[in-house]
């Protein structure tokens, strides 16, 4: 008679074949045999898809926050062991991003069309905040796993969402601009590496919205680090061509004079651009910028 410890992780499937098993005993031992199981990566991705999707649709905000922290921690811990990963695929994460995009477009559309016969604006406001927070969470996971490069272009291409965003009051929409800030911080830190065209497209689509929402973001969320956002935005702008920097920073200069602290203070980036353009006579040969400085002497 063979005695096998079914809790032994090193049990071999060949040992099972030496036993005559009947009924429920066989069902128990099947739990320790991996011969008939699908691949670990396929099983883990399917499980995580269900878990992540469940969190995104959670009704209880406290439970949703707790589970986000738990799953993020488990994914972070598991990624340390490359040989035995229980991981989520890039396709799954981007599928969830698209789900959040669709939900946000629907919510913003409803806000624009809301009248006395439709849903309460306060309810829609809460839904927008929840969906924006969901998307921030997925983007955090993408950044953590170095999978967020494609998200920059994807976020920059959300023109329908950006157009709707511009049509509703700031109090309803400012959570969405936190996503842009989040991406700029990651780009500034070098955690996201994308072509210059994608970076410029990102700012072309979402920078005005970030300017408009910045004051609300700071006041509504103590967790928003003003300096961190400003530094990330500055670093992102300074990765662009000199001509693109000039367009963005001159626009910022006028806006900051009118908005003050309700606009990000990116004068560091302005100073660097100024020195490149005027003091160091930096020439952006790559994109054919025609910015030139002529120095002349005036008679005493």
C-alpha positions as semicolon CSV with decimal commas, in nm:
position;residue;x (nm);y (nm);z (nm)
1;X;0,000;0,000;0,000
2;X;0,133;0,338;-0,095
3;X;0,103;0,638;0,136
4;X;0,130;0,972;-0,037
5;X;0,112;1,314;0,123
6;X;-0,129;1,503;-0,099
7;X;0,001;1,832;0,038
8;X;0,349;1,760;-0,094
9;X;0,425;2,010;-0,372
10;X;0,685;1,773;-0,520
11;X;0,448;1,483;-0,577
12;X;0,496;1,330;-0,924
13;X;0,201;1,235;-1,150
14;X;0,369;0,895;-1,205
15;X;0,312;0,813;-0,837
16;X;-0,062;0,850;-0,887
17;X;-0,070;0,586;-1,158
18;X;0,049;0,324;-0,905
19;X;-0,264;0,364;-0,695
20;X;-0,608;0,211;-0,737
21;X;-0,840;0,498;-0,661
22;X;-1,214;0,510;-0,641
23;X;-1,481;0,774;-0,611
24;X;-1,410;1,094;-0,424
25;X;-1,048;0,997;-0,349
26;X;-0,967;1,030;-0,718
27;X;-1,129;1,372;-0,730
28;X;-0,916;1,485;-0,435
29;X;-0,592;1,365;-0,588
30;X;-0,673;1,529;-0,919
31;X;-0,618;1,855;-0,739
32;X;-0,246;1,783;-0,708
33;X;-0,199;1,663;-1,064
34;X;-0,123;1,922;-1,332
35;X;-0,129;1,685;-1,631
36;X;-0,477;1,778;-1,741
37;X;-0,457;2,146;-1,643
38;X;-0,425;2,424;-1,904
39;X;-0,101;2,619;-1,908
40;X;-0,024;2,831;-1,602
41;X;-0,012;3,152;-1,803
42;X;-0,349;3,085;-1,965
43;X;-0,513;2,998;-1,634
44;X;-0,362;3,295;-1,451
45;X;-0,461;3,542;-1,721
46;X;-0,818;3,414;-1,722
47;X;-0,842;3,433;-1,345
48;X;-0,689;3,781;-1,333
49;X;-0,921;3,900;-1,609
50;X;-1,215;3,801;-1,391
51;X;-1,064;3,953;-1,079
52;X;-0,970;4,283;-1,242
53;X;-1,305;4,307;-1,420
54;X;-1,484;4,236;-1,094
55;X;-1,300;4,516;-0,917
56;X;-1,379;4,764;-1,197
57;X;-1,751;4,685;-1,163
58;X;-1,761;4,675;-0,782
59;X;-2,052;4,859;-0,620
60;X;-1,894;4,915;-0,279
61;X;-1,624;5,184;-0,299
62;X;-1,444;5,078;0,019
63;X;-1,421;4,716;-0,093
64;X;-1,310;4,826;-0,440
65;X;-1,024;5,032;-0,294
66;X;-0,915;4,746;-0,070
67;X;-0,914;4,493;-0,353
68;X;-0,720;4,727;-0,580
69;X;-0,448;4,754;-0,318
70;X;-0,449;4,377;-0,263
71;X;-0,430;4,280;-0,631
72;X;-0,167;4,543;-0,708
73;X;0,048;4,413;-0,424
74;X;0,010;4,052;-0,532
75;X;0,101;4,136;-0,892
76;X;0,401;4,334;-0,774
77;X;0,523;4,055;-0,547
78;X;0,472;3,787;-0,811
79;X;0,663;3,975;-1,080
80;X;0,983;3,931;-0,876
81;X;0,991;3,559;-0,961
82;X;1,029;3,535;-1,340
83;X;1,040;3,155;-1,333
84;X;0,705;3,109;-1,159
85;X;0,482;3,395;-1,261
86;X;0,111;3,425;-1,204
87;X;0,074;3,725;-1,428
88;X;-0,170;3,925;-1,637
89;X;-0,121;3,976;-2,008
90;X;-0,084;4,304;-2,190
91;X;-0,391;4,222;-2,403
92;X;-0,604;4,181;-2,092
93;X;-0,495;4,515;-1,948
94;X;-0,559;4,701;-2,272
95;X;-0,896;4,533;-2,309
96;X;-0,986;4,677;-1,970
97;X;-0,858;5,019;-2,079
98;X;-1,097;5,016;-2,374
99;X;-1,378;4,916;-2,140
100;X;-1,303;5,222;-1,925
101;X;-1,290;5,449;-2,232
102;X;-1,633;5,333;-2,341
103;X;-1,778;5,383;-1,994
104;X;-1,635;5,735;-1,970
105;X;-1,768;5,835;-2,312
106;X;-2,112;5,708;-2,212
107;X;-2,108;5,895;-1,880
108;X;-1,989;6,224;-2,031
109;X;-2,247;6,198;-2,307
110;X;-2,517;6,154;-2,046
111;X;-2,397;6,460;-1,853
112;X;-2,425;6,674;-2,166
113;X;-2,773;6,542;-2,239
114;X;-2,903;6,536;-1,882
115;X;-3,235;6,711;-1,818
116;X;-3,514;6,669;-1,567
117;X;-3,621;6,337;-1,715
118;X;-3,283;6,167;-1,700
119;X;-3,046;6,047;-1,433
120;X;-2,930;6,273;-1,153
121;X;-2,610;6,461;-1,233
122;X;-2,466;6,374;-0,894
123;X;-2,493;6,004;-0,975
124;X;-2,322;6,059;-1,311
125;X;-2,051;6,262;-1,143
126;X;-1,979;5,972;-0,907
127;X;-1,969;5,728;-1,201
128;X;-1,722;5,946;-1,392
129;X;-1,498;5,965;-1,085
130;X;-1,514;5,586;-1,042
131;X;-1,437;5,509;-1,407
132;X;-1,149;5,759;-1,414
133;X;-1,011;5,603;-1,096
134;X;-1,044;5,257;-1,252
135;X;-0,847;5,368;-1,555
136;X;-0,576;5,523;-1,338
137;X;-0,542;5,190;-1,160
138;X;-0,502;4,994;-1,484
139;X;-0,248;5,250;-1,610
140;X;-0,056;5,213;-1,283
141;X;-0,032;4,839;-1,346
142;X;0,079;4,900;-1,706
143;X;0,349;5,140;-1,589
144;X;0,463;4,902;-1,315
145;X;0,496;4,621;-1,569
146;X;0,661;4,840;-1,834
147;X;0,368;4,786;-2,072
148;X;0,243;5,146;-2,089
149;X;0,421;5,264;-2,403
150;X;0,121;5,188;-2,625
151;X;-0,112;5,364;-2,382
152;X;0,034;5,707;-2,465
153;X;-0,077;5,684;-2,829
154;X;-0,404;5,522;-2,724
155;X;-0,482;5,801;-2,477
156;X;-0,379;6,068;-2,728
157;X;-0,622;5,917;-2,980
158;X;-0,924;5,955;-2,749
159;X;-1,046;6,263;-2,934
160;X;-1,413;6,187;-2,880
161;X;-1,356;6,166;-2,506
162;X;-1,148;6,486;-2,509
163;X;-1,419;6,669;-2,704
164;X;-1,687;6,560;-2,457
165;X;-1,455;6,651;-2,170
166;X;-1,433;7,011;-2,292
167;X;-1,812;7,048;-2,290
168;X;-1,893;6,963;-1,928
169;X;-1,822;7,152;-1,603
170;X;-1,478;7,102;-1,446
171;X;-1,627;6,962;-1,127
172;X;-1,751;6,659;-1,324
173;X;-1,442;6,591;-1,528
174;X;-1,123;6,681;-1,339
175;X;-1,053;6,319;-1,238
176;X;-0,996;6,239;-1,606
177;X;-0,711;6,490;-1,626
178;X;-0,532;6,299;-1,351
179;X;-0,468;6,029;-1,612
180;X;-0,279;6,277;-1,829
181;X;-0,078;6,391;-1,527
182;X;-0,006;6,028;-1,440
183;X;0,126;5,958;-1,791
184;X;0,341;6,273;-1,799
185;X;0,498;6,183;-1,465
186;X;0,585;5,837;-1,598
187;X;0,731;5,983;-1,918
188;X;0,935;6,232;-1,718
189;X;1,074;5,952;-1,503
190;X;1,164;5,740;-1,804
191;X;0,912;5,469;-1,714
192;X;0,737;5,520;-2,049
193;X;0,941;5,546;-2,368
194;X;0,757;5,662;-2,678
195;X;0,845;5,851;-2,998
196;X;0,843;6,230;-2,999
197;X;0,535;6,234;-3,222
198;X;0,334;6,039;-2,965
199;X;0,441;6,270;-2,685
200;X;0,341;6,579;-2,882
201;X;0,009;6,421;-2,982
202;X;-0,061;6,342;-2,616
203;X;-0,012;6,705;-2,518
204;X;-0,202;6,833;-2,821
205;X;-0,506;6,630;-2,718
206;X;-0,501;6,664;-2,339
207;X;-0,279;6,953;-2,224
208;X;-0,552;7,220;-2,240
209;X;-0,778;6,995;-2,033
210;X;-0,502;6,948;-1,775
211;X;-0,454;7,325;-1,754
212;X;-0,827;7,381;-1,704
213;X;-0,867;7,109;-1,442
214;X;-0,545;7,162;-1,248
215;X;-0,695;7,386;-0,980
216;X;-0,978;7,142;-0,911
217;X;-0,734;6,850;-0,902
218;X;-0,522;7,016;-0,635
219;X;-0,815;7,114;-0,418
220;X;-1,013;6,792;-0,451
221;X;-0,727;6,546;-0,395
222;X;-0,472;6,590;-0,121
223;X;-0,286;6,298;-0,275
224;X;-0,209;6,502;-0,588
225;X;0,152;6,619;-0,558
226;X;0,157;6,956;-0,736
227;X;0,534;6,962;-0,774
228;X;0,543;6,605;-0,904
229;X;0,286;6,684;-1,172
230;X;0,465;7,005;-1,272
231;X;0,801;6,831;-1,290
232;X;0,660;6,544;-1,499
233;X;0,491;6,787;-1,736
234;X;0,808;6,996;-1,765
235;X;1,022;6,694;-1,843
236;X;0,773;6,569;-2,103
237;X;0,766;6,906;-2,280
238;X;1,145;6,927;-2,282
239;X;1,170;6,594;-2,466
240;X;1,001;6,753;-2,769
241;X;1,162;6,943;-3,053
242;X;1,258;7,306;-2,989
243;X;0,980;7,432;-3,213
244;X;0,719;7,222;-3,031
245;X;0,854;7,341;-2,696
246;X;0,817;7,699;-2,813
247;X;0,453;7,652;-2,916
248;X;0,357;7,489;-2,588
249;X;0,554;7,713;-2,355
250;X;0,450;8,044;-2,507
251;X;0,089;7,931;-2,476
252;X;0,155;7,832;-2,113
253;X;0,315;8,171;-2,039
254;X;-0,002;8,360;-2,135
255;X;-0,227;8,117;-1,951
256;X;-0,021;8,123;-1,631
257;X;-0,033;8,504;-1,619
258;X;-0,415;8,484;-1,618
259;X;-0,468;8,172;-1,402
260;X;-0,183;8,179;-1,152
261;X;-0,177;7,879;-0,918
262;X;-0,477;7,725;-1,094
263;X;-0,237;7,650;-1,381
264;X;0,068;7,424;-1,348
265;X;0,382;7,625;-1,283
266;X;0,628;7,493;-1,540
267;X;0,864;7,790;-1,543
268;X;1,155;7,547;-1,505
269;X;1,076;7,410;-1,850
270;X;1,033;7,765;-1,979
271;X;1,378;7,860;-1,849
272;X;1,543;7,556;-2,007
273;X;1,373;7,623;-2,340
274;X;1,477;7,989;-2,325
275;X;1,841;7,902;-2,263
276;X;1,841;7,647;-2,544
277;X;1,681;7,887;-2,787
278;X;1,841;8,220;-2,703
279;X;2,143;8,186;-2,477
280;X;2,302;7,867;-2,607
281;X;2,178;7,932;-2,960
282;X;2,045;7,579;-2,970
283;X;1,931;7,480;-3,320
284;X;1,675;7,206;-3,366
285;X;1,817;7,063;-3,687
286;X;1,616;6,743;-3,664
287;X;1,278;6,900;-3,733
288;X;1,400;7,190;-3,946
289;X;1,301;7,462;-3,700
290;X;1,366;7,808;-3,841
291;X;1,406;7,970;-3,501
292;X;1,717;8,188;-3,520
293;X;1,866;8,460;-3,304
294;X;2,038;8,765;-3,445
295;X;2,284;8,941;-3,219
296;X;2,377;9,300;-3,295
297;X;2,569;9,573;-3,120
298;X;2,412;9,908;-3,044
299;X;2,625;10,220;-3,047
300;X;2,695;10,373;-2,708
